[in-house]
Coordinates of C-alpha atoms in Angstrom, one line a residue:
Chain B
X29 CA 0.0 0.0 0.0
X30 CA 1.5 3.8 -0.7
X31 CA 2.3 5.7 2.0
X32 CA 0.7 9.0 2.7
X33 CA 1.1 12.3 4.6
X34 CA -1.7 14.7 5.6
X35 CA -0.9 17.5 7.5
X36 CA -4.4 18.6 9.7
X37 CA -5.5 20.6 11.4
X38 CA -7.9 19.9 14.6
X39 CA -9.4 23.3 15.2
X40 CA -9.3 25.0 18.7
X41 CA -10.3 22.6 21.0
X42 CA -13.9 21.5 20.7
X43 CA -14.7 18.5 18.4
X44 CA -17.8 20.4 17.3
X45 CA -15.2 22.9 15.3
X46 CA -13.2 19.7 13.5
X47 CA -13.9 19.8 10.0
X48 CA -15.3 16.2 8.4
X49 CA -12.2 16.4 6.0
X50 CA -9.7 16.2 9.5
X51 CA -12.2 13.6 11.1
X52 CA -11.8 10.9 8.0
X53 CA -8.0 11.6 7.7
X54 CA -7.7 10.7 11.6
X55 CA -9.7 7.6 11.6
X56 CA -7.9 5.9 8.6
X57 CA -4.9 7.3 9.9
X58 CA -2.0 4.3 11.0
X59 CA 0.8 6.7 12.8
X60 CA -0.7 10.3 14.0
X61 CA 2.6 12.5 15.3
X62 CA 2.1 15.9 16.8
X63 CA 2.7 17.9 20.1
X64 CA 1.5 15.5 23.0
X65 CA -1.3 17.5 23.7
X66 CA -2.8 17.6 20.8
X67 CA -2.3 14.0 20.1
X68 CA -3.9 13.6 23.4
X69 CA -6.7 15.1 21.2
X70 CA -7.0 11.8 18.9
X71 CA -9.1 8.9 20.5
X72 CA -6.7 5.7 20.6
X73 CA -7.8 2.4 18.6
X74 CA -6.8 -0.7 17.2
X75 CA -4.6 -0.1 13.9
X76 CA -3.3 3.1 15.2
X77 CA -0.2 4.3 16.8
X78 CA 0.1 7.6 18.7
X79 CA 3.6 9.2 18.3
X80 CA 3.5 12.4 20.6
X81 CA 6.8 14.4 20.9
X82 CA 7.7 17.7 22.9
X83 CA 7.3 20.9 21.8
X84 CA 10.1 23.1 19.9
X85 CA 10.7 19.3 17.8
X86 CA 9.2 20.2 14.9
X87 CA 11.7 19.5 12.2
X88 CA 12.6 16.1 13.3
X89 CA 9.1 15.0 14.1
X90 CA 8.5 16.3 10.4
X91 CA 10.9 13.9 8.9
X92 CA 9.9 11.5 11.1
X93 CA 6.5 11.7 9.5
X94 CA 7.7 11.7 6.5
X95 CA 10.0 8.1 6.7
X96 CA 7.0 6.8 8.1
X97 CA 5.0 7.6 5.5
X98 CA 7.5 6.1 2.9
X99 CA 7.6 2.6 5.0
X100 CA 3.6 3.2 3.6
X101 CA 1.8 4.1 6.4
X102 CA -1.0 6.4 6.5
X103 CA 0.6 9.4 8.4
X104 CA -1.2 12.4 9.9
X105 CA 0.5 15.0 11.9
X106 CA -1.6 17.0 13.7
X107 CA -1.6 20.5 14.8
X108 CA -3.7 22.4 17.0
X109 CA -5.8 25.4 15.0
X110 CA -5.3 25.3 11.4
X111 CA -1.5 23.0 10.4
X112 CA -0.4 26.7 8.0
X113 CA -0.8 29.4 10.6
X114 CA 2.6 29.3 12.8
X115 CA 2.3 25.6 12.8
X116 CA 3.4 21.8 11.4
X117 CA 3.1 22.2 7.6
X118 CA 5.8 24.7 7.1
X119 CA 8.0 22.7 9.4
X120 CA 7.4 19.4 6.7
X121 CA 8.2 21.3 3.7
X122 CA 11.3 22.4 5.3
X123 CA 11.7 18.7 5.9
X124 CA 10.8 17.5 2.7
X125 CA 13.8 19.9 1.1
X126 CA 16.1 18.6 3.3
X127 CA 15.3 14.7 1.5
X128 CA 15.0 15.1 -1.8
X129 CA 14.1 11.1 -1.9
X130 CA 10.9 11.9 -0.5
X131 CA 9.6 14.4 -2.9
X132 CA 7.3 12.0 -4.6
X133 CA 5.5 11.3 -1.2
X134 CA 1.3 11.5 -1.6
X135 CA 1.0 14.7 1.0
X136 CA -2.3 16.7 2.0
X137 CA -3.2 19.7 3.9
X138 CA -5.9 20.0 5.2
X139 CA -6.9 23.4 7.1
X140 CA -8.3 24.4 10.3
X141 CA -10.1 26.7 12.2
X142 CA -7.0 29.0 13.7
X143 CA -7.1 30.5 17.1
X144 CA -7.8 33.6 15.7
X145 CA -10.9 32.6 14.2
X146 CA -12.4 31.0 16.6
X147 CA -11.2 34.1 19.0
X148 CA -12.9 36.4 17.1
X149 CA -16.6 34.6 16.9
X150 CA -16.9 34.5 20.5
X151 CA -16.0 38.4 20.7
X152 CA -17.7 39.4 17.8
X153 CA -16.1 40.4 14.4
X154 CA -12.8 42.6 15.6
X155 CA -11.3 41.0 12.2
X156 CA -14.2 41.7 9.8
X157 CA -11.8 45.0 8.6
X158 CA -8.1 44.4 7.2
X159 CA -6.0 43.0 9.7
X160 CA -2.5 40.8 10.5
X161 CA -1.6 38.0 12.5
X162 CA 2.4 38.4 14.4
X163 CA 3.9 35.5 15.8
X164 CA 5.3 37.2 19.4
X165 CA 7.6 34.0 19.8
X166 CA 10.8 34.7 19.0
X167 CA 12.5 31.6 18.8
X168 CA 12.8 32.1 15.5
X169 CA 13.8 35.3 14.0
X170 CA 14.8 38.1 16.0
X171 CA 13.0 40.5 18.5
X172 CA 13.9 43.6 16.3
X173 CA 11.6 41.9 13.1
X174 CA 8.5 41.5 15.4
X175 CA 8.9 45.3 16.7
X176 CA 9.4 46.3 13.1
X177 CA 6.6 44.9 12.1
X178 CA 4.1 45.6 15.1
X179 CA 5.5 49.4 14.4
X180 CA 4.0 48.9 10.2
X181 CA 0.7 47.2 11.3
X182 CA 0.1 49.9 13.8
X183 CA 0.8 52.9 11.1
X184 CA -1.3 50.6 8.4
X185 CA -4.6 50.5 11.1
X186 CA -4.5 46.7 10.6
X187 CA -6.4 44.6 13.4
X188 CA -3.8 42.4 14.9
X189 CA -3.6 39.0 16.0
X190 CA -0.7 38.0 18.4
X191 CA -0.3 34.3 18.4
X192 CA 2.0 33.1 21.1
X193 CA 2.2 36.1 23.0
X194 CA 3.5 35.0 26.3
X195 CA 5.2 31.9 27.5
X196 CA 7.3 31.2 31.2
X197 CA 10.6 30.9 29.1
X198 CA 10.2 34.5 27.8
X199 CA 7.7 36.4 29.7
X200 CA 9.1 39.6 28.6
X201 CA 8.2 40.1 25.1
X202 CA 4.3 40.5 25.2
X203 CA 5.1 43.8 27.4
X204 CA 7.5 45.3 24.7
X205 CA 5.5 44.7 22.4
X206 CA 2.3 46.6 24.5
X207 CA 5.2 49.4 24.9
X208 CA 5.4 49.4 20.6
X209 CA 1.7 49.9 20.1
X210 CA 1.2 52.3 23.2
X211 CA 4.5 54.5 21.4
X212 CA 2.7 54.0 18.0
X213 CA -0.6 55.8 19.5
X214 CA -2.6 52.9 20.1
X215 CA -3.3 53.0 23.7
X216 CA -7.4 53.7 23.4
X217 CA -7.2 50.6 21.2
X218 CA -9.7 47.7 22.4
X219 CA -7.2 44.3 23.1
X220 CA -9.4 41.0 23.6
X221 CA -8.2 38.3 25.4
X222 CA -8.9 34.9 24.4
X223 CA -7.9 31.8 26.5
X224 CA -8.3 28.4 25.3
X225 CA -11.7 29.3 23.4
X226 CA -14.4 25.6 22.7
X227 CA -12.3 24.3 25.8
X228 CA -13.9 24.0 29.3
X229 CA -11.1 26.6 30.0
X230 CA -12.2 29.3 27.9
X231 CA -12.4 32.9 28.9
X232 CA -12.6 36.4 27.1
X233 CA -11.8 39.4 28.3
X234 CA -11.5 42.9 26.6
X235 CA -9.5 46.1 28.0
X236 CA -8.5 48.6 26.0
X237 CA -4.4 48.9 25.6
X238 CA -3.8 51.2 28.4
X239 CA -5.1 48.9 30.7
X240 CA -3.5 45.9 29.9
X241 CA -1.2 44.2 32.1
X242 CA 1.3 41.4 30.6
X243 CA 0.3 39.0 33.2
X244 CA -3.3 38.9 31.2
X245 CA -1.9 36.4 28.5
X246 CA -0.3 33.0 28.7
X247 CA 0.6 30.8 25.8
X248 CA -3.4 29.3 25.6
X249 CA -4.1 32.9 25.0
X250 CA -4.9 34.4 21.3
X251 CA -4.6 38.2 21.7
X252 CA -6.8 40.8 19.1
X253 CA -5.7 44.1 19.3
X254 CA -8.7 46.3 17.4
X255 CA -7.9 48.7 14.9
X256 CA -8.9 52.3 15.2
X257 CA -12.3 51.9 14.6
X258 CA -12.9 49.3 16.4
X259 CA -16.0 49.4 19.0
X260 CA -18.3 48.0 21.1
X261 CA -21.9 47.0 20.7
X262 CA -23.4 45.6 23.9
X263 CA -21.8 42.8 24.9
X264 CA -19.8 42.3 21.3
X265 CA -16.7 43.9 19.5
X266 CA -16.6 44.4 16.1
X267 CA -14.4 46.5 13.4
X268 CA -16.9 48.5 11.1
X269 CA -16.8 47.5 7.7
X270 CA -16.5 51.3 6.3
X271 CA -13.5 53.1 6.6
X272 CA -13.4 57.0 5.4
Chain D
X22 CA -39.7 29.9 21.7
X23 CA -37.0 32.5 22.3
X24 CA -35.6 33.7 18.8
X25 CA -32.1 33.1 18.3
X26 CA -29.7 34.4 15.4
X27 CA -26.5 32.6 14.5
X28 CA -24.2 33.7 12.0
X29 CA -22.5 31.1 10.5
X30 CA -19.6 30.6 8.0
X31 CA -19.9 27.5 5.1
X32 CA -16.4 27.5 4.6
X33 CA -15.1 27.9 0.8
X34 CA -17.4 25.4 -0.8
X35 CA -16.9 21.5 -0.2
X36 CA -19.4 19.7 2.4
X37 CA -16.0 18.7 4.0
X38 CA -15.2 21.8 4.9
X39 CA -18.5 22.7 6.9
X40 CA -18.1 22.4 10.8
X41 CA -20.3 20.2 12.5
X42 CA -21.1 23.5 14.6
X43 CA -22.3 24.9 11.2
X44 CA -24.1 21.8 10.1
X45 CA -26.3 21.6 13.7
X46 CA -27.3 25.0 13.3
X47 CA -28.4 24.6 9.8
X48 CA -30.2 21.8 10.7
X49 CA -32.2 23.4 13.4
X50 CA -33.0 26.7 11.8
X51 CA -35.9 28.1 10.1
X52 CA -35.1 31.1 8.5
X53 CA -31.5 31.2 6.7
X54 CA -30.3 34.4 4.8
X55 CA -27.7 35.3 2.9
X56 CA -26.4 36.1 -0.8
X57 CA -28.1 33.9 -3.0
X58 CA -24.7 31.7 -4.1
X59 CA -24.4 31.0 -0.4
X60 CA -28.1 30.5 0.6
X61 CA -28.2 28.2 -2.8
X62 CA -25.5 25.4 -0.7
X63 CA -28.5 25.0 2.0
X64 CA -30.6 21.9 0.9
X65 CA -34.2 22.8 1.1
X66 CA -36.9 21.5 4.0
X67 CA -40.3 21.2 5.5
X68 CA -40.1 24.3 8.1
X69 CA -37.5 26.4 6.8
X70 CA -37.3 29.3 4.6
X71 CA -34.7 30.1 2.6
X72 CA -34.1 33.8 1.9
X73 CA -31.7 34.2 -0.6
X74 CA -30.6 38.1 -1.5
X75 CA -28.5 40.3 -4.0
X76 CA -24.5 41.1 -3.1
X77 CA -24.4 44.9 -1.5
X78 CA -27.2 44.6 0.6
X79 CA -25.4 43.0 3.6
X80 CA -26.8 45.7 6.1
X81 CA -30.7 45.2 5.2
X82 CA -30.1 42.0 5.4
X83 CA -28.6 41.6 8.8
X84 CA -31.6 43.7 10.0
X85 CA -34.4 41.7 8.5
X86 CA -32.4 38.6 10.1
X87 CA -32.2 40.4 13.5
X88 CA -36.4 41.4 13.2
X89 CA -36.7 37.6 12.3
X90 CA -35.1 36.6 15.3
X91 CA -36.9 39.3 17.7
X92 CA -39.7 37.5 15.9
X93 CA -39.0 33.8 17.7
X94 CA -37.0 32.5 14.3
X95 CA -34.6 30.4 14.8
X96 CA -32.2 32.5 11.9
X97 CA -29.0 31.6 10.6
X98 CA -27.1 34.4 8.0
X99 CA -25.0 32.3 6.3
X100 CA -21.6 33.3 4.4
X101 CA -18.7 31.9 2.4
X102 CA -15.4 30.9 4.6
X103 CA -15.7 32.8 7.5
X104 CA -18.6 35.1 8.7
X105 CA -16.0 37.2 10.3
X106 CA -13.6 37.7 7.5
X107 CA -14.6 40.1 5.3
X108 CA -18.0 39.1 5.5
X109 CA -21.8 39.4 7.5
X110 CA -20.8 39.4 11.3
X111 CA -19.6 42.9 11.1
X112 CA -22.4 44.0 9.6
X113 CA -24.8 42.1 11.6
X114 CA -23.4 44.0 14.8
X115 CA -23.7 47.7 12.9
X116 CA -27.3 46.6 12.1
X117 CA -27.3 45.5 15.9
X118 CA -25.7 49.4 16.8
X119 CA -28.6 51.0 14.9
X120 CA -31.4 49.1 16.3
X121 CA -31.0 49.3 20.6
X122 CA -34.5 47.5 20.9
X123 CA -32.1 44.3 20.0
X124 CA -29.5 44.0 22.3
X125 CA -30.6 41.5 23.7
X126 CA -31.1 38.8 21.6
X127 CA -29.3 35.5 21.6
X128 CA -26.2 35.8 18.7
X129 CA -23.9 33.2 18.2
X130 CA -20.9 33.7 15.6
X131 CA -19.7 30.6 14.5
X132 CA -16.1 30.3 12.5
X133 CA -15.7 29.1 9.4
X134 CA -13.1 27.9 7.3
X135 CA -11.9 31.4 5.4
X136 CA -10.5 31.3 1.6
X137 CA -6.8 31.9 2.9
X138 CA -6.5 29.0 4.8
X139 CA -7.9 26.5 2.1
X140 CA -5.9 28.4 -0.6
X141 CA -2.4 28.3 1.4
X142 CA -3.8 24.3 2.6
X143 CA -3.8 23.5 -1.0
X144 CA -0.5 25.4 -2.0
X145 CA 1.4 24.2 0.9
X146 CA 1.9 26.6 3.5
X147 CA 2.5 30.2 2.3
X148 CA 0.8 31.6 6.0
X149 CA 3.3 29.8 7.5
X150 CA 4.8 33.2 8.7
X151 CA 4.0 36.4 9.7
X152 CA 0.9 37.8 7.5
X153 CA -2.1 40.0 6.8
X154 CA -5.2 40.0 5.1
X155 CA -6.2 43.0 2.8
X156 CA -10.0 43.2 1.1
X157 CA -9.0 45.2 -2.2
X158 CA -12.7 46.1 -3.0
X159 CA -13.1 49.8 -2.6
X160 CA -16.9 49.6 -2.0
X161 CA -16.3 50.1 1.7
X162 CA -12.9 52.5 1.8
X163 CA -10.6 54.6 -0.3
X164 CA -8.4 53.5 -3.1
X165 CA -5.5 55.6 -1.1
X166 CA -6.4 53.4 2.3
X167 CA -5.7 49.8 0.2
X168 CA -2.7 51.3 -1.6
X169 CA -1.1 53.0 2.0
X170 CA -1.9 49.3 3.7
X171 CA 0.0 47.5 0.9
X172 CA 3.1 49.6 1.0
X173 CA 3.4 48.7 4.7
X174 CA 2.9 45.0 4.2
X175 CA 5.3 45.0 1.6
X176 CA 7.5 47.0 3.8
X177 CA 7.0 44.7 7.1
X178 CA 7.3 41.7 4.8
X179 CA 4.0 40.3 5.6
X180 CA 2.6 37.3 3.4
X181 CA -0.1 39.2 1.9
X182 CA -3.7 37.9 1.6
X183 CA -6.0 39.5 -0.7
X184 CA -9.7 39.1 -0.7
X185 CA -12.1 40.0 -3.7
X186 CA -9.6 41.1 -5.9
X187 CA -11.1 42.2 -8.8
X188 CA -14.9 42.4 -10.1
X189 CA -16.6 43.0 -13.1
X190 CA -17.7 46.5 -11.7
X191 CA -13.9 47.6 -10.6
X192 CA -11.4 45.9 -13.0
X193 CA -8.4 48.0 -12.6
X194 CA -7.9 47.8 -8.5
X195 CA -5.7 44.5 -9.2
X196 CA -3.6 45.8 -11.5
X197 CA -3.1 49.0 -9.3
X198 CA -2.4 46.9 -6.1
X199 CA 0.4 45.0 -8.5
X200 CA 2.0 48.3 -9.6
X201 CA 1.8 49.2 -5.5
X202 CA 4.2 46.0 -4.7
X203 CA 6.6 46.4 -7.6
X204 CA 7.5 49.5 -6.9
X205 CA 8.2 48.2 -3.1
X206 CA 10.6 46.1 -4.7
X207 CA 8.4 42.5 -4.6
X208 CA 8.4 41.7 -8.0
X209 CA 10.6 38.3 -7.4
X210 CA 8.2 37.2 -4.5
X211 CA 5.8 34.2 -5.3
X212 CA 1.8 34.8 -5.9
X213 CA -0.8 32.3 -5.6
X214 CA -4.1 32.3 -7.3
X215 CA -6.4 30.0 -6.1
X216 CA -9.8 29.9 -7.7
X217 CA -13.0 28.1 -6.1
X218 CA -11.1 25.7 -4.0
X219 CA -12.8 22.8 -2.9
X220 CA -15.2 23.1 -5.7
X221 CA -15.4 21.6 -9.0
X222 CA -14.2 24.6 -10.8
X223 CA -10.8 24.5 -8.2
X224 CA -8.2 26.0 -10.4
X225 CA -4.5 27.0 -8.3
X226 CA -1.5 28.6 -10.1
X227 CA 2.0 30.4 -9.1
X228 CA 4.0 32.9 -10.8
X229 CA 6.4 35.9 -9.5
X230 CA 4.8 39.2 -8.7
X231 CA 6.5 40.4 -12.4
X232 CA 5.0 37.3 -14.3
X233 CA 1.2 38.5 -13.1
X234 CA -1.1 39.6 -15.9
X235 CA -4.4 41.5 -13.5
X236 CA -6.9 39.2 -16.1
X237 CA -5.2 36.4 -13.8
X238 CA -7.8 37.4 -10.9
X239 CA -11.5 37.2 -10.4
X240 CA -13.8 37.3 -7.6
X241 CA -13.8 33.8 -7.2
X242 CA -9.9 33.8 -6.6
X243 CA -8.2 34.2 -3.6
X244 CA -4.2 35.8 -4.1
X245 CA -1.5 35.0 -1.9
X246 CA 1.6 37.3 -2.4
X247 CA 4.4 35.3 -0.7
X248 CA 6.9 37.2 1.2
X249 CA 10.2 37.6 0.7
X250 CA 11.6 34.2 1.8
X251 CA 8.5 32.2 0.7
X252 CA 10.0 29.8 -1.6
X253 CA 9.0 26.4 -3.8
X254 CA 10.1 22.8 -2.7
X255 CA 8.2 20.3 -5.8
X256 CA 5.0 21.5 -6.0
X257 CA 4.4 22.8 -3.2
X258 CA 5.2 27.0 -2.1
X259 CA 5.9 27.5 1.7
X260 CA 6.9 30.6 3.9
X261 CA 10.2 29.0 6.4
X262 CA 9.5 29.3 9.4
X263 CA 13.1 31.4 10.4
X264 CA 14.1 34.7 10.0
X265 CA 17.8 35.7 10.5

C-alpha cells in the first residue's frame, strides 16, 4: 500500500469545530505524530499508533512523518488550530527539502479553524476590517523583526492577531510589544483576550491597551488588538466595515 | 420559543469543509439568509425558509435577520469561509448598533473555514509566517487606504492575503495593487491564485509578482503574495518558518 502524509488541522479545542475532511483523515490514519497535547486530542484504537513528541521538535518530528509515510503508512501530523498558521506544515516542507528522496510522497493539507478565528466569533467580528496575524515568539527570528513589524501594522490601522504572545521561558516580550503599540498611538485601542476558546477553559476578556497588564496572557491565550475603529456593541466587539 | 440568530460561516465550498457546529445549526433553523450563491448550498426542508438576497445589501439583510429573530425564528445568516472575515458578522453587529430595541437577543458567531486558509492548505503553506489579510474592493474604503496598507505590508514583509480582488464592476484595483508591490521592490516574491477551491471549478497557479497579468484574478480567486523568503520545494510554495 503507498504511504501517505496529511498534515491537519484539529481546530481550537472542541470537536464540534473539527472539520469532516480532518475527522476521516484521523480515523484511517496508522501513525498520528504531533505535540503531546494535541495528540492527546486523537481517541486511541486498534490499527493506530500515537507518536507524541515535545514541543520546539518540529523538524525532526517532520521527517519523522515523512520516513513513516514512505515505509507506507497512513501518516497524519496533527496540529492544534489550522496546520499553516505558525504551525506543522511549514516545518514538513522544510523537511521534505532537506530529502529530496521523498519528494514524490502522496501529502495533503488540510486546514483548520485557527485560534484567531475562533477568538474572534466569540467576541464578535474585531477581524471583519483588514488586519495581521504576528507571531510574538521569538524563537525564530529576531525580536527587532516582530517590533518592526508591530510598528507597520500599527501605522497601516490593521487589526492584529498575536499568536504566542506569552510563554514562562520568555515572559518579557508581550510587554515590549504593549510598549510598541502604546508608542505608536494605540493605547485607546480595544485588546481582547482569548484563553483556550471551545475548551472548558475558555475565557474572554476585553480592555483597552492602556489597561493591559502582561500578566493577562499565557501561551493558551490568542490576543486581538482592534484597529482604530474598532468598538463595542453591547456585549460584542466588532471593526466597522466602512473606513473614510 | 426564544428567537435566536446565529451567523455562520460555510467554509469555501466543499461539504468537507463545513463544521459540525455549522451543520447543527443549519439543521435546526428556520429562517436562513444570505447572498443567494451561499443560501443556494442549503438543501431545502419542510419548516424552513430560505431567503436568498442580492450582493451589496449586507446591512438590510442583517436587519431583516435580527427582526426575524426578535420574531422567535430560529435565523442563521450564512456566508462563504468565515462570517468574520470580510464578511456578514460585522455587519450584523452595525445593524445591531442601529437598532438598541435588539440588544438582547441570543447571537452566536460561529467560524468558518476562510478562503486563505484553504488556498495556502492547497498550496502548501504560504501563512506559514508572519501575515495579513487586505480586502482590495473599494466599495467600503478609499483607493489611497488599500494602496497605504500594501506599501506597509510589503515594507513589514507580511505574506499578503488578498480578498475579492477584482470584479466585473472595478477591473483595474488589481492591476493598481500589483503596480503598489513592484515599486516596493516585490516583483521576485511568489503569488498564488487560487480559484474556487474545494469546488469543482478549483483551479491553483504560481508565478512571480513580475510574471502576473491582473486578467489572472476574479472574484472567485483568492491571491497570496508570498513574502520575501517564501520559496518552492516540488510543487508545493511555503513561507520558512526562520528569520535571520
Amino acid at each position: 500500500m503507498t504511504g501517505t502524509l496529511t498534515i491537519a488541522g484539529l481546530g481550537p479545542g472542541s470537536d464540534a469545530l473539527v472539520t469532516p475532511e480532518v475527522s476521516a483523515a484521523l480515523a484511517s490514519a496508522t501513525d498520528i505524530l504531533g505535540y503531546a497535547p494535541y495528540v492527546a486530542r486523537v481517541s486511541p484504537r486498534a490499527g493506530l499508533t500515537l507518536r507524541p513528541s515535545d514541543n520546539r521538535e518540529e523538524l525532526h518530528r517532520a521527517s519523522e512523518a515523512l520516513r513513516l509515510a514512505a515505509e507506507g503508512g497512513q501518516v497524519v501530523v496533527v496540529s492544534s488550530g489550522d496546520p499553516g498558521v505558525f504551525a506543522m506544515a511549514s516545518a514538513v516542507f522544510e523537511a521534505l527539502e532537506q530529502a529530496p528522496q521523498w519528494r514524490d510522497l502522496p501529502i495533503r493539507v488540510l486546514p483548520g479553524i485557527t485560534a484567531m478565528l475562533a477568538a474572534a466569533a466569540r467576541a464578535g467580528a474585531p477581524l471583519g476590517h483588514d488586519f495581521c496575524a504576528i507571531n510574538l515568539s521569538d524563537n525564530l527570528k529576531p525580536w527587532a523583526v516582530i517590533e518592526k513589524r508591530l510598528r507597520l501594522a500599527a501605522e497601516a490601522d490593521f487589526a492584529i492577531a498575536m499568536y504566542n504572545p506569552r510563554s514562562a521561558s520568555r515572559p518579557e516580550g508581550f510587554g515590549r510589544a504593549l510598549a510598541v503599540l502604546r508608542e505608536a498611538g494605540c493605547g485607546e485601542r480595544l485588546v481582547i483576550f482569548a484563553r483556550a476558546i471551545s475548551t472548558p477553559d475558555e475565557k474572554i476578556e476585553t480592555v483597552t491597551l492602556n489597561e493591559v497588564a502582561p500578566e493577562m496572557a499565557d501561551m493558551r491565550t490568542l490576543v486581538i488588538v482592534g484597529n482604530s475603529q474598532t468598538r463595542r456593541v453591547g456585549r460584542w466587539i466588532y471593526a466597522p466595515r466602512q473606513v473614510r
